Amino acid sequence: MTTTTRNTAATTSDASLGDQLFAAVQRCLPTRALSALMYRIAEIDAPAFKNPLIRAFMRGYPIDLSEAERETVEEYRHFNDFFTRALKHGARLQPKEPGLLSSPVDGRISQLGPIENGRIFQAKGHDYTAAELLADETLARAFDGGSFATIYLAPHNYHRVHLPFGGRLRNWTYVPGRLFSVNPATARSMPRLFSRNERMVAVFDTAFGPLAVVMVGALFVGGIETVWGGRLTPPHDRGQRPHHHTPEQTVALARGDELGRFHMGSTVVLLAPKGALEWDETLAAGQPLQLGQPLARVLQRVTA
């Protein structure tokens, strides 16, 4: 395992003309309204509508319902119920070694590496600050010189998010924002994508210090929920001010416990303090991940 970055920011971008046009079109779209509409459509429970919709979706994506708790289309109340389906017990296993940080989701690595000068690498030619992402400059300083991992969830992935290392919820924040797509094409062409989109920032106190888990909303992501607060969106706040929350009761989760879920695909960003983690040296951008797969070794206890 190593802490070496897998990519280095550059002054030019790998975005193609098609990528740039796709991003330009999104800037003109009423993304919140479209996402809210998609959420309503996804909750239509008429069998004559939802069953063909789910089957059509499964024809377009590689989805294996044999690993889900409910294996037939008819068992799902509506499309959102199908999209946020639970897996069978034992379908995803956590590492046996306690000192490993595991993948919080099924997905694909977008980027991972160090947080340099408070900045997080997005794609060639693009980065953003931890303070922007977290909507909290004071909190961002806890991750100066630390490390990050950005994991993209495609539409066919399992869409529940689990804690990658045991900890206690310190606080969480809902940050209003846009709802641009978070697919690779948009990441290559949209500056500061993850710090512009609507998101939920949860900070957990762990044995190695603070761990930030950021659930980033996206185009057609009609909802984000957490296990401690229920549905966060919709509705989608059009304001600019973050909503900070401190849990009224202790929320302590073990590694692998569910912390939330997306209604439609999106992205999770993890932030850890300096000296806390050593990333598995085999990990690289574009690599597929499964929930529970080891990502990093915890090096030492770090005081936040």
PDB file of C-alpha atoms in Angstrom:
ATOM      1  CA  MET A   1       0.000   0.000   0.000  1.00  0.00           C
ATOM      2  CA  THR A   2       1.101   3.550  -0.683  1.00  0.00           C
ATOM      3  CA  THR A   3      -0.037   7.145  -0.348  1.00  0.00           C
ATOM      4  CA  THR A   4       1.262   8.165  -3.771  1.00  0.00           C
ATOM      5  CA  THR A   5      -1.306   9.962  -5.933  1.00  0.00           C
ATOM      6  CA  ARG A   6      -2.538   8.188  -9.042  1.00  0.00           C
ATOM      7  CA  ASN A   7      -3.026  11.375 -11.048  1.00  0.00           C
ATOM      8  CA  THR A   8      -1.637  14.882 -11.191  1.00  0.00           C
ATOM      9  CA  ALA A   9      -3.674  17.969 -12.026  1.00  0.00           C
ATOM     10  CA  ALA A  10      -2.687  19.749 -15.204  1.00  0.00           C
ATOM     11  CA  THR A  11      -3.503  23.016 -16.919  1.00  0.00           C
ATOM     12  CA  THR A  12      -5.234  21.337 -19.861  1.00  0.00           C
ATOM     13  CA  SER A  13      -8.251  19.064 -19.872  1.00  0.00           C
ATOM     14  CA  ASP A  14      -8.961  15.684 -21.426  1.00  0.00           C
ATOM     15  CA  ALA A  15     -12.543  16.752 -22.139  1.00  0.00           C
ATOM     16  CA  SER A  16     -13.615  16.151 -25.720  1.00  0.00           C
ATOM     17  CA  LEU A  17     -15.856  18.481 -27.692  1.00  0.00           C
ATOM     18  CA  GLY A  18     -18.721  16.104 -26.955  1.00  0.00           C
ATOM     19  CA  ASP A  19     -17.967  16.296 -23.219  1.00  0.00           C
ATOM     20  CA  GLN A  20     -17.982  20.089 -23.345  1.00  0.00           C
ATOM     21  CA  LEU A  21     -21.250  20.214 -25.289  1.00  0.00           C
ATOM     22  CA  PHE A  22     -22.860  17.815 -22.800  1.00  0.00           C
ATOM     23  CA  ALA A  23     -21.797  20.062 -19.921  1.00  0.00           C
ATOM     24  CA  ALA A  24     -23.037  23.171 -21.747  1.00  0.00           C
ATOM     25  CA  VAL A  25     -26.480  21.624 -22.301  1.00  0.00           C
ATOM     26  CA  GLN A  26     -26.740  20.726 -18.616  1.00  0.00           C
ATOM     27  CA  ARG A  27     -26.094  24.326 -17.577  1.00  0.00           C
ATOM     28  CA  CYS A  28     -29.265  25.296 -19.452  1.00  0.00           C
ATOM     29  CA  LEU A  29     -31.483  22.556 -18.036  1.00  0.00           C
ATOM     30  CA  PRO A  30     -33.848  22.958 -15.053  1.00  0.00           C
ATOM     31  CA  THR A  31     -31.976  20.149 -13.284  1.00  0.00           C
ATOM     32  CA  ARG A  32     -33.823  20.378  -9.956  1.00  0.00           C
ATOM     33  CA  ALA A  33     -37.223  20.217 -11.636  1.00  0.00           C
ATOM     34  CA  LEU A  34     -36.152  17.319 -13.843  1.00  0.00           C
ATOM     35  CA  SER A  35     -34.755  15.423 -10.874  1.00  0.00           C
ATOM     36  CA  ALA A  36     -37.911  16.002  -8.828  1.00  0.00           C
ATOM     37  CA  LEU A  37     -40.013  14.795 -11.774  1.00  0.00           C
ATOM     38  CA  MET A  38     -37.877  11.672 -12.110  1.00  0.00           C
ATOM     39  CA  TYR A  39     -38.348  10.969  -8.408  1.00  0.00           C
ATOM     40  CA  ARG A  40     -42.131  11.147  -8.758  1.00  0.00           C
ATOM     41  CA  ILE A  41     -42.092   8.876 -11.806  1.00  0.00           C
ATOM     42  CA  ALA A  42     -39.842   6.405  -9.983  1.00  0.00           C
ATOM     43  CA  GLU A  43     -42.406   6.140  -7.163  1.00  0.00           C
ATOM     44  CA  ILE A  44     -45.393   5.218  -9.356  1.00  0.00           C
ATOM     45  CA  ASP A  45     -46.507   1.895  -7.927  1.00  0.00           C
ATOM     46  CA  ALA A  46     -48.954   0.714 -10.593  1.00  0.00           C
ATOM     47  CA  PRO A  47     -47.730  -2.757 -11.669  1.00  0.00           C
ATOM     48  CA  ALA A  48     -48.606  -2.049 -15.315  1.00  0.00           C
ATOM     49  CA  PHE A  49     -46.137   0.853 -15.216  1.00  0.00           C
ATOM     50  CA  LYS A  50     -43.400  -0.072 -12.778  1.00  0.00           C
ATOM     51  CA  ASN A  51     -42.824  -3.683 -13.892  1.00  0.00           C
ATOM     52  CA  PRO A  52     -42.148  -2.813 -17.576  1.00  0.00           C
ATOM     53  CA  LEU A  53     -40.008   0.134 -16.457  1.00  0.00           C
ATOM     54  CA  ILE A  54     -37.838  -2.064 -14.234  1.00  0.00           C
ATOM     55  CA  ARG A  55     -37.523  -4.735 -16.929  1.00  0.00           C
ATOM     56  CA  ALA A  56     -36.544  -2.149 -19.538  1.00  0.00           C
ATOM     57  CA  PHE A  57     -33.902  -0.787 -17.172  1.00  0.00           C
ATOM     58  CA  MET A  58     -32.534  -4.272 -16.562  1.00  0.00           C
ATOM     59  CA  ARG A  59     -32.252  -4.880 -20.310  1.00  0.00           C
ATOM     60  CA  GLY A  60     -30.042  -1.813 -20.581  1.00  0.00           C
ATOM     61  CA  TYR A  61     -27.771  -2.496 -17.589  1.00  0.00           C
ATOM     62  CA  PRO A  62     -25.979  -5.553 -16.146  1.00  0.00           C
ATOM     63  CA  ILE A  63     -28.057  -6.119 -13.009  1.00  0.00           C
ATOM     64  CA  ASP A  64     -28.035  -9.420 -11.141  1.00  0.00           C
ATOM     65  CA  LEU A  65     -31.119  -9.728  -8.931  1.00  0.00           C
ATOM     66  CA  SER A  66     -29.945 -13.114  -7.651  1.00  0.00           C
ATOM     67  CA  GLU A  67     -27.758 -11.259  -5.115  1.00  0.00           C
ATOM     68  CA  ALA A  68     -30.655  -9.073  -3.931  1.00  0.00           C
ATOM     69  CA  GLU A  69     -32.994  -9.922  -1.054  1.00  0.00           C
ATOM     70  CA  ARG A  70     -35.908  -9.851  -3.513  1.00  0.00           C
ATOM     71  CA  GLU A  71     -35.110 -11.614  -6.766  1.00  0.00           C
ATOM     72  CA  THR A  72     -38.170 -10.846  -8.891  1.00  0.00           C
ATOM     73  CA  VAL A  73     -39.371  -7.589 -10.433  1.00  0.00           C
ATOM     74  CA  GLU A  74     -42.881  -8.071  -9.080  1.00  0.00           C
ATOM     75  CA  GLU A  75     -41.672  -7.941  -5.474  1.00  0.00           C
ATOM     76  CA  TYR A  76     -40.629  -4.280  -5.761  1.00  0.00           C
ATOM     77  CA  ARG A  77     -43.241  -1.662  -4.919  1.00  0.00           C
ATOM     78  CA  HIS A  78     -41.959   0.828  -7.494  1.00  0.00           C
ATOM     79  CA  PHE A  79     -38.797   1.722  -9.400  1.00  0.00           C
ATOM     80  CA  ASN A  80     -37.220   3.528  -6.446  1.00  0.00           C
ATOM     81  CA  ASP A  81     -37.795   0.459  -4.297  1.00  0.00           C
ATOM     82  CA  PHE A  82     -35.960  -1.591  -6.924  1.00  0.00           C
ATOM     83  CA  PHE A  83     -33.198   0.987  -7.312  1.00  0.00           C
ATOM     84  CA  THR A  84     -32.445   1.070  -3.588  1.00  0.00           C
ATOM     85  CA  ARG A  85     -32.732  -2.722  -3.250  1.00  0.00           C
ATOM     86  CA  ALA A  86     -30.989  -4.445  -0.353  1.00  0.00           C
ATOM     87  CA  LEU A  87     -28.488  -7.234  -0.928  1.00  0.00           C
ATOM     88  CA  LYS A  88     -28.696 -10.669   0.616  1.00  0.00           C
ATOM     89  CA  HIS A  89     -26.788 -11.204   3.825  1.00  0.00           C
ATOM     90  CA  GLY A  90     -23.255 -12.209   2.894  1.00  0.00           C
ATOM     91  CA  ALA A  91     -23.399 -10.848  -0.667  1.00  0.00           C
ATOM     92  CA  ARG A  92     -20.688  -8.323   0.267  1.00  0.00           C
ATOM     93  CA  LEU A  93     -18.190  -9.142   2.991  1.00  0.00           C
ATOM     94  CA  GLN A  94     -16.060  -6.793   5.028  1.00  0.00           C
ATOM     95  CA  PRO A  95     -12.321  -7.483   5.455  1.00  0.00           C
ATOM     96  CA  LYS A  96     -11.382  -9.779   8.334  1.00  0.00           C
ATOM     97  CA  GLU A  97      -8.556  -7.460   9.366  1.00  0.00           C
ATOM     98  CA  PRO A  98      -9.925  -4.623  11.562  1.00  0.00           C
ATOM     99  CA  GLY A  99      -7.284  -2.066  10.542  1.00  0.00           C
ATOM    100  CA  LEU A 100      -8.490  -1.700   6.951  1.00  0.00           C
ATOM    101  CA  LEU A 101     -10.732   0.968   5.456  1.00  0.00           C
ATOM    102  CA  SER A 102     -13.170  -0.613   2.999  1.00  0.00           C
ATOM    103  CA  SER A 103     -15.121   0.599  -0.008  1.00  0.00           C
ATOM    104  CA  PRO A 104     -18.407   2.206   1.083  1.00  0.00           C
ATOM    105  CA  VAL A 105     -20.186   1.279  -2.158  1.00  0.00           C
ATOM    106  CA  ASP A 106     -20.238  -0.716  -5.342  1.00  0.00           C
ATOM    107  CA  GLY A 107     -18.835   1.615  -7.979  1.00  0.00           C
ATOM    108  CA  ARG A 108     -15.735   2.703  -9.817  1.00  0.00           C
ATOM    109  CA  ILE A 109     -12.796   4.823  -8.670  1.00  0.00           C
ATOM    110  CA  SER A 110     -12.964   8.254 -10.222  1.00  0.00           C
ATOM    111  CA  GLN A 111      -9.811   9.576  -8.513  1.00  0.00           C
ATOM    112  CA  LEU A 112      -7.844   9.079  -5.308  1.00  0.00           C
ATOM    113  CA  GLY A 113      -4.721  10.540  -3.795  1.00  0.00           C
ATOM    114  CA  PRO A 114      -3.455  13.340  -1.547  1.00  0.00           C
ATOM    115  CA  ILE A 115      -5.210  16.574  -0.673  1.00  0.00           C
ATOM    116  CA  GLU A 116      -2.541  19.056  -1.764  1.00  0.00           C
ATOM    117  CA  ASN A 117      -2.708  22.678  -0.601  1.00  0.00           C
ATOM    118  CA  GLY A 118      -6.302  22.063   0.401  1.00  0.00           C
ATOM    119  CA  ARG A 119      -7.242  20.997  -3.136  1.00  0.00           C
ATOM    120  CA  ILE A 120      -8.816  17.780  -4.405  1.00  0.00           C
ATOM    121  CA  PHE A 121      -8.121  16.461  -7.899  1.00  0.00           C
ATOM    122  CA  GLN A 122     -11.245  15.999 -10.042  1.00  0.00           C
ATOM    123  CA  ALA A 123      -9.940  15.317 -13.561  1.00  0.00           C
ATOM    124  CA  LYS A 124      -7.118  16.539 -15.761  1.00  0.00           C
ATOM    125  CA  GLY A 125      -7.335  20.320 -15.701  1.00  0.00           C
ATOM    126  CA  HIS A 126      -9.882  20.450 -12.873  1.00  0.00           C
ATOM    127  CA  ASP A 127      -9.747  20.470  -9.090  1.00  0.00           C
ATOM    128  CA  TYR A 128     -11.657  22.029  -6.203  1.00  0.00           C
ATOM    129  CA  THR A 129     -11.034  22.799  -2.563  1.00  0.00           C
ATOM    130  CA  ALA A 130     -11.929  20.678   0.433  1.00  0.00           C
ATOM    131  CA  ALA A 131     -13.469  23.800   1.986  1.00  0.00           C
ATOM    132  CA  GLU A 132     -15.829  24.152  -0.993  1.00  0.00           C
ATOM    133  CA  LEU A 133     -16.798  20.491  -0.872  1.00  0.00           C
ATOM    134  CA  LEU A 134     -17.416  20.440   2.886  1.00  0.00           C
ATOM    135  CA  ALA A 135     -18.908  23.959   3.002  1.00  0.00           C
ATOM    136  CA  ASP A 136     -16.807  24.513   6.125  1.00  0.00           C
ATOM    137  CA  GLU A 137     -13.331  26.096   6.074  1.00  0.00           C
ATOM    138  CA  THR A 138     -12.598  25.131   9.679  1.00  0.00           C
ATOM    139  CA  LEU A 139     -13.481  21.494   9.090  1.00  0.00           C
ATOM    140  CA  ALA A 140     -11.463  21.439   5.862  1.00  0.00           C
ATOM    141  CA  ARG A 141      -8.287  22.282   7.806  1.00  0.00           C
ATOM    142  CA  ALA A 142      -8.571  18.904   9.564  1.00  0.00           C
ATOM    143  CA  PHE A 143      -7.887  17.295   6.182  1.00  0.00           C
ATOM    144  CA  ASP A 144      -4.963  19.503   5.074  1.00  0.00           C
ATOM    145  CA  GLY A 145      -2.282  17.210   3.691  1.00  0.00           C
ATOM    146  CA  GLY A 146      -4.623  14.239   4.023  1.00  0.00           C
ATOM    147  CA  SER A 147      -6.075  12.011   1.351  1.00  0.00           C
ATOM    148  CA  PHE A 148      -9.271  11.479  -0.602  1.00  0.00           C
ATOM    149  CA  ALA A 149     -11.077   8.923  -2.735  1.00  0.00           C
ATOM    150  CA  THR A 150     -13.873   9.713  -5.179  1.00  0.00           C
ATOM    151  CA  ILE A 151     -16.085   6.778  -6.184  1.00  0.00           C
ATOM    152  CA  TYR A 152     -18.652   6.957  -8.986  1.00  0.00           C
ATOM    153  CA  LEU A 153     -21.839   4.896  -8.818  1.00  0.00           C
ATOM    154  CA  ALA A 154     -23.232   3.994 -12.242  1.00  0.00           C
ATOM    155  CA  PRO A 155     -26.986   3.473 -12.679  1.00  0.00           C
ATOM    156  CA  HIS A 156     -26.661  -0.327 -12.444  1.00  0.00           C
ATOM    157  CA  ASN A 157     -24.724  -0.322  -9.172  1.00  0.00           C
ATOM    158  CA  TYR A 158     -26.064  -1.171  -5.721  1.00  0.00           C
ATOM    159  CA  HIS A 159     -27.032   2.238  -4.332  1.00  0.00           C
ATOM    160  CA  ARG A 160     -26.766   1.982  -0.587  1.00  0.00           C
ATOM    161  CA  VAL A 161     -23.790   3.660   1.087  1.00  0.00           C
ATOM    162  CA  HIS A 162     -22.006   2.015   4.021  1.00  0.00           C
ATOM    163  CA  LEU A 163     -19.472   3.302   6.515  1.00  0.00           C
ATOM    164  CA  PRO A 164     -15.935   2.326   5.433  1.00  0.00           C
ATOM    165  CA  PHE A 165     -14.524   2.370   8.978  1.00  0.00           C
ATOM    166  CA  GLY A 166     -16.318   2.271  12.315  1.00  0.00           C
ATOM    167  CA  GLY A 167     -17.055   5.599  13.955  1.00  0.00           C
ATOM    168  CA  ARG A 168     -19.482   7.936  15.691  1.00  0.00           C
ATOM    169  CA  LEU A 169     -21.371  10.618  13.783  1.00  0.00           C
ATOM    170  CA  ARG A 170     -20.089  14.017  14.890  1.00  0.00           C
ATOM    171  CA  ASN A 171     -22.300  16.153  12.634  1.00  0.00           C
ATOM    172  CA  TRP A 172     -23.757  16.333   9.169  1.00  0.00           C
ATOM    173  CA  THR A 173     -24.539  19.077   6.684  1.00  0.00           C
ATOM    174  CA  TYR A 174     -26.927  19.437   3.784  1.00  0.00           C
ATOM    175  CA  VAL A 175     -25.398  21.684   1.137  1.00  0.00           C
ATOM    176  CA  PRO A 176     -27.793  23.031  -1.526  1.00  0.00           C
ATOM    177  CA  GLY A 177     -26.476  23.139  -5.064  1.00  0.00           C
ATOM    178  CA  ARG A 178     -26.962  22.229  -8.685  1.00  0.00           C
ATOM    179  CA  LEU A 179     -27.741  18.749  -9.955  1.00  0.00           C
ATOM    180  CA  PHE A 180     -25.366  18.201 -12.840  1.00  0.00           C
ATOM    181  CA  SER A 181     -24.545  14.695 -14.010  1.00  0.00           C
ATOM    182  CA  VAL A 182     -21.509  13.204 -12.253  1.00  0.00           C
ATOM    183  CA  ASN A 183     -20.566  10.764 -15.003  1.00  0.00           C
ATOM    184  CA  PRO A 184     -16.951  10.755 -16.275  1.00  0.00           C
ATOM    185  CA  ALA A 185     -17.742  13.002 -19.256  1.00  0.00           C
ATOM    186  CA  THR A 186     -19.106  15.730 -16.980  1.00  0.00           C
ATOM    187  CA  ALA A 187     -16.230  15.324 -14.503  1.00  0.00           C
ATOM    188  CA  ARG A 188     -13.797  15.949 -17.362  1.00  0.00           C
ATOM    189  CA  SER A 189     -15.557  19.092 -18.549  1.00  0.00           C
ATOM    190  CA  MET A 190     -17.369  20.725 -15.602  1.00  0.00           C
ATOM    191  CA  PRO A 191     -15.119  22.783 -13.282  1.00  0.00           C
ATOM    192  CA  ARG A 192     -15.606  22.144  -9.533  1.00  0.00           C
ATOM    193  CA  LEU A 193     -18.360  19.625 -10.276  1.00  0.00           C
ATOM    194  CA  PHE A 194     -18.574  17.911  -6.881  1.00  0.00           C
ATOM    195  CA  SER A 195     -18.417  21.158  -4.928  1.00  0.00           C
ATOM    196  CA  ARG A 196     -21.202  22.690  -7.059  1.00  0.00           C
ATOM    197  CA  ASN A 197     -23.727  19.868  -6.782  1.00  0.00           C
ATOM    198  CA  GLU A 198     -26.184  19.324  -3.958  1.00  0.00           C
ATOM    199  CA  ARG A 199     -24.665  17.041  -1.316  1.00  0.00           C
ATOM    200  CA  MET A 200     -24.725  15.627   2.182  1.00  0.00           C
ATOM    201  CA  VAL A 201     -21.535  15.836   4.253  1.00  0.00           C
ATOM    202  CA  ALA A 202     -21.268  13.479   7.235  1.00  0.00           C
ATOM    203  CA  VAL A 203     -18.286  13.644   9.597  1.00  0.00           C
ATOM    204  CA  PHE A 204     -17.488  10.611  11.731  1.00  0.00           C
ATOM    205  CA  ASP A 205     -15.018  10.438  14.615  1.00  0.00           C
ATOM    206  CA  THR A 206     -12.926   7.299  14.151  1.00  0.00           C
ATOM    207  CA  ALA A 207      -9.817   5.695  15.602  1.00  0.00           C
ATOM    208  CA  PHE A 208      -7.688   7.597  13.067  1.00  0.00           C
ATOM    209  CA  GLY A 209      -9.423  10.965  13.471  1.00  0.00           C
ATOM    210  CA  PRO A 210     -12.225  12.529  11.448  1.00  0.00           C
ATOM    211  CA  LEU A 211     -13.585  10.778   8.375  1.00  0.00           C
ATOM    212  CA  ALA A 212     -15.767  12.772   5.965  1.00  0.00           C
ATOM    213  CA  VAL A 213     -18.250  10.870   3.829  1.00  0.00           C
ATOM    214  CA  VAL A 214     -19.798  13.086   1.159  1.00  0.00           C
ATOM    215  CA  MET A 215     -22.836  11.873  -0.787  1.00  0.00           C
ATOM    216  CA  VAL A 216     -23.026  14.018  -3.933  1.00  0.00           C
ATOM    217  CA  GLY A 217     -26.371  14.413  -5.674  1.00  0.00           C
ATOM    218  CA  ALA A 218     -26.647  14.514  -9.445  1.00  0.00           C
ATOM    219  CA  LEU A 219     -28.951  14.910 -12.417  1.00  0.00           C
ATOM    220  CA  PHE A 220     -31.966  12.608 -11.966  1.00  0.00           C
ATOM    221  CA  VAL A 221     -30.845  11.730  -8.427  1.00  0.00           C
ATOM    222  CA  GLY A 222     -34.300  12.321  -7.011  1.00  0.00           C
ATOM    223  CA  GLY A 223     -33.401  11.651  -3.395  1.00  0.00           C
ATOM    224  CA  ILE A 224     -30.702  11.206  -0.769  1.00  0.00           C
ATOM    225  CA  GLU A 225     -31.476   9.611   2.584  1.00  0.00           C
ATOM    226  CA  THR A 226     -29.550   8.839   5.747  1.00  0.00           C
ATOM    227  CA  VAL A 227     -30.240   6.189   8.380  1.00  0.00           C
ATOM    228  CA  TRP A 228     -30.289   8.821  11.134  1.00  0.00           C
ATOM    229  CA  GLY A 229     -32.420  11.493   9.434  1.00  0.00           C
ATOM    230  CA  GLY A 230     -34.488   9.763   6.772  1.00  0.00           C
ATOM    231  CA  ARG A 231     -35.146  11.450   3.445  1.00  0.00           C
ATOM    232  CA  LEU A 232     -33.029  14.533   2.872  1.00  0.00           C
ATOM    233  CA  THR A 233     -34.134  15.328  -0.677  1.00  0.00           C
ATOM    234  CA  PRO A 234     -36.476  16.002  -2.405  1.00  0.00           C
ATOM    235  CA  PRO A 235     -37.488  18.769  -2.106  1.00  0.00           C
ATOM    236  CA  HIS A 236     -34.320  20.386  -3.423  1.00  0.00           C
ATOM    237  CA  ASP A 237     -33.370  23.574  -1.599  1.00  0.00           C
ATOM    238  CA  ARG A 238     -32.724  26.448  -3.999  1.00  0.00           C
ATOM    239  CA  GLY A 239     -30.867  28.457  -1.378  1.00  0.00           C
ATOM    240  CA  GLN A 240     -27.133  28.887  -0.949  1.00  0.00           C
ATOM    241  CA  ARG A 241     -26.694  28.442   2.791  1.00  0.00           C
ATOM    242  CA  PRO A 242     -25.629  25.021   4.142  1.00  0.00           C
ATOM    243  CA  HIS A 243     -27.792  23.431   6.825  1.00  0.00           C
ATOM    244  CA  HIS A 244     -25.589  22.128   9.670  1.00  0.00           C
ATOM    245  CA  HIS A 245     -26.893  19.482  12.059  1.00  0.00           C
ATOM    246  CA  THR A 246     -25.654  17.820  15.225  1.00  0.00           C
ATOM    247  CA  PRO A 247     -27.309  14.476  16.040  1.00  0.00           C
ATOM    248  CA  GLU A 248     -29.652  14.625  19.019  1.00  0.00           C
ATOM    249  CA  GLN A 249     -28.754  11.053  19.943  1.00  0.00           C
ATOM    250  CA  THR A 250     -25.527   9.108  19.518  1.00  0.00           C
ATOM    251  CA  VAL A 251     -25.173   7.528  16.090  1.00  0.00           C
ATOM    252  CA  ALA A 252     -22.422   4.910  16.252  1.00  0.00           C
ATOM    253  CA  LEU A 253     -21.881   2.693  13.223  1.00  0.00           C
ATOM    254  CA  ALA A 254     -19.540  -0.230  12.642  1.00  0.00           C
ATOM    255  CA  ARG A 255     -17.549  -0.705   9.472  1.00  0.00           C
ATOM    256  CA  GLY A 256     -19.973  -1.936   6.832  1.00  0.00           C
ATOM    257  CA  ASP A 257     -23.134  -0.543   8.448  1.00  0.00           C
ATOM    258  CA  GLU A 258     -25.452   1.301   6.087  1.00  0.00           C
ATOM    259  CA  LEU A 259     -25.380   5.082   6.495  1.00  0.00           C
ATOM    260  CA  GLY A 260     -27.563   6.198   3.600  1.00  0.00           C
ATOM    261  CA  ARG A 261     -28.723   5.613   0.046  1.00  0.00           C
ATOM    262  CA  PHE A 262     -29.137   7.324  -3.307  1.00  0.00           C
ATOM    263  CA  HIS A 263     -32.289   7.280  -5.396  1.00  0.00           C
ATOM    264  CA  MET A 264     -30.531   7.022  -8.789  1.00  0.00           C
ATOM    265  CA  GLY A 265     -26.761   7.041  -9.357  1.00  0.00           C
ATOM    266  CA  SER A 266     -24.198   9.461  -8.010  1.00  0.00           C
ATOM    267  CA  THR A 267     -20.813   9.817  -6.291  1.00  0.00           C
ATOM    268  CA  VAL A 268     -19.271   9.368  -2.844  1.00  0.00           C
ATOM    269  CA  VAL A 269     -16.162  11.290  -1.758  1.00  0.00           C
ATOM    270  CA  LEU A 270     -14.111  10.177   1.269  1.00  0.00           C
ATOM    271  CA  LEU A 271     -11.676  12.495   3.082  1.00  0.00           C
ATOM    272  CA  ALA A 272      -9.157  11.412   5.744  1.00  0.00           C
ATOM    273  CA  PRO A 273      -6.546  13.376   7.748  1.00  0.00           C
ATOM    274  CA  LYS A 274      -2.822  13.567   7.096  1.00  0.00           C
ATOM    275  CA  GLY A 275      -0.970  10.403   8.002  1.00  0.00           C
ATOM    276  CA  ALA A 276      -4.129   8.391   8.633  1.00  0.00           C
ATOM    277  CA  LEU A 277      -4.270   6.075   5.640  1.00  0.00           C
ATOM    278  CA  GLU A 278      -2.058   4.170   3.229  1.00  0.00           C
ATOM    279  CA  TRP A 279      -3.979   3.448   0.023  1.00  0.00           C
ATOM    280  CA  ASP A 280      -3.716   0.030  -1.558  1.00  0.00           C
ATOM    281  CA  GLU A 281      -1.049   0.434  -4.234  1.00  0.00           C
ATOM    282  CA  THR A 282      -3.090  -1.533  -6.790  1.00  0.00           C
ATOM    283  CA  LEU A 283      -5.909   1.027  -6.836  1.00  0.00           C
ATOM    284  CA  ALA A 284      -6.184   3.402  -9.797  1.00  0.00           C
ATOM    285  CA  ALA A 285      -8.690   5.667 -11.517  1.00  0.00           C
ATOM    286  CA  GLY A 286     -11.252   3.712 -13.501  1.00  0.00           C
ATOM    287  CA  GLN A 287     -10.975   0.561 -11.384  1.00  0.00           C
ATOM    288  CA  PRO A 288     -14.274  -1.100 -10.387  1.00  0.00           C
ATOM    289  CA  LEU A 289     -14.964  -1.615  -6.681  1.00  0.00           C
ATOM    290  CA  GLN A 290     -17.335  -3.667  -4.603  1.00  0.00           C
ATOM    291  CA  LEU A 291     -18.718  -2.760  -1.207  1.00  0.00           C
ATOM    292  CA  GLY A 292     -16.336  -4.036   1.478  1.00  0.00           C
ATOM    293  CA  GLN A 293     -13.286  -4.266  -0.767  1.00  0.00           C
ATOM    294  CA  PRO A 294     -10.173  -3.085   1.136  1.00  0.00           C
ATOM    295  CA  LEU A 295      -9.078   0.400   0.059  1.00  0.00           C
ATOM    296  CA  ALA A 296      -6.497   1.484   2.599  1.00  0.00           C
ATOM    297  CA  ARG A 297      -4.637   0.505   5.733  1.00  0.00           C
ATOM    298  CA  VAL A 298      -5.080   2.642   8.841  1.00  0.00           C
ATOM    299  CA  LEU A 299      -1.602   3.756   9.869  1.00  0.00           C
ATOM    300  CA  GLN A 300      -2.089   5.377  13.253  1.00  0.00           C
ATOM    301  CA  ARG A 301      -4.411   7.259  15.508  1.00  0.00           C
ATOM    302  CA  VAL A 302      -4.543  10.931  14.524  1.00  0.00           C
ATOM    303  CA  THR A 303      -5.869  13.691  16.756  1.00  0.00           C
ATOM    304  CA  ALA A 304      -8.214  15.985  14.803  1.00  0.00           C
TER     305      ALA A 304
END
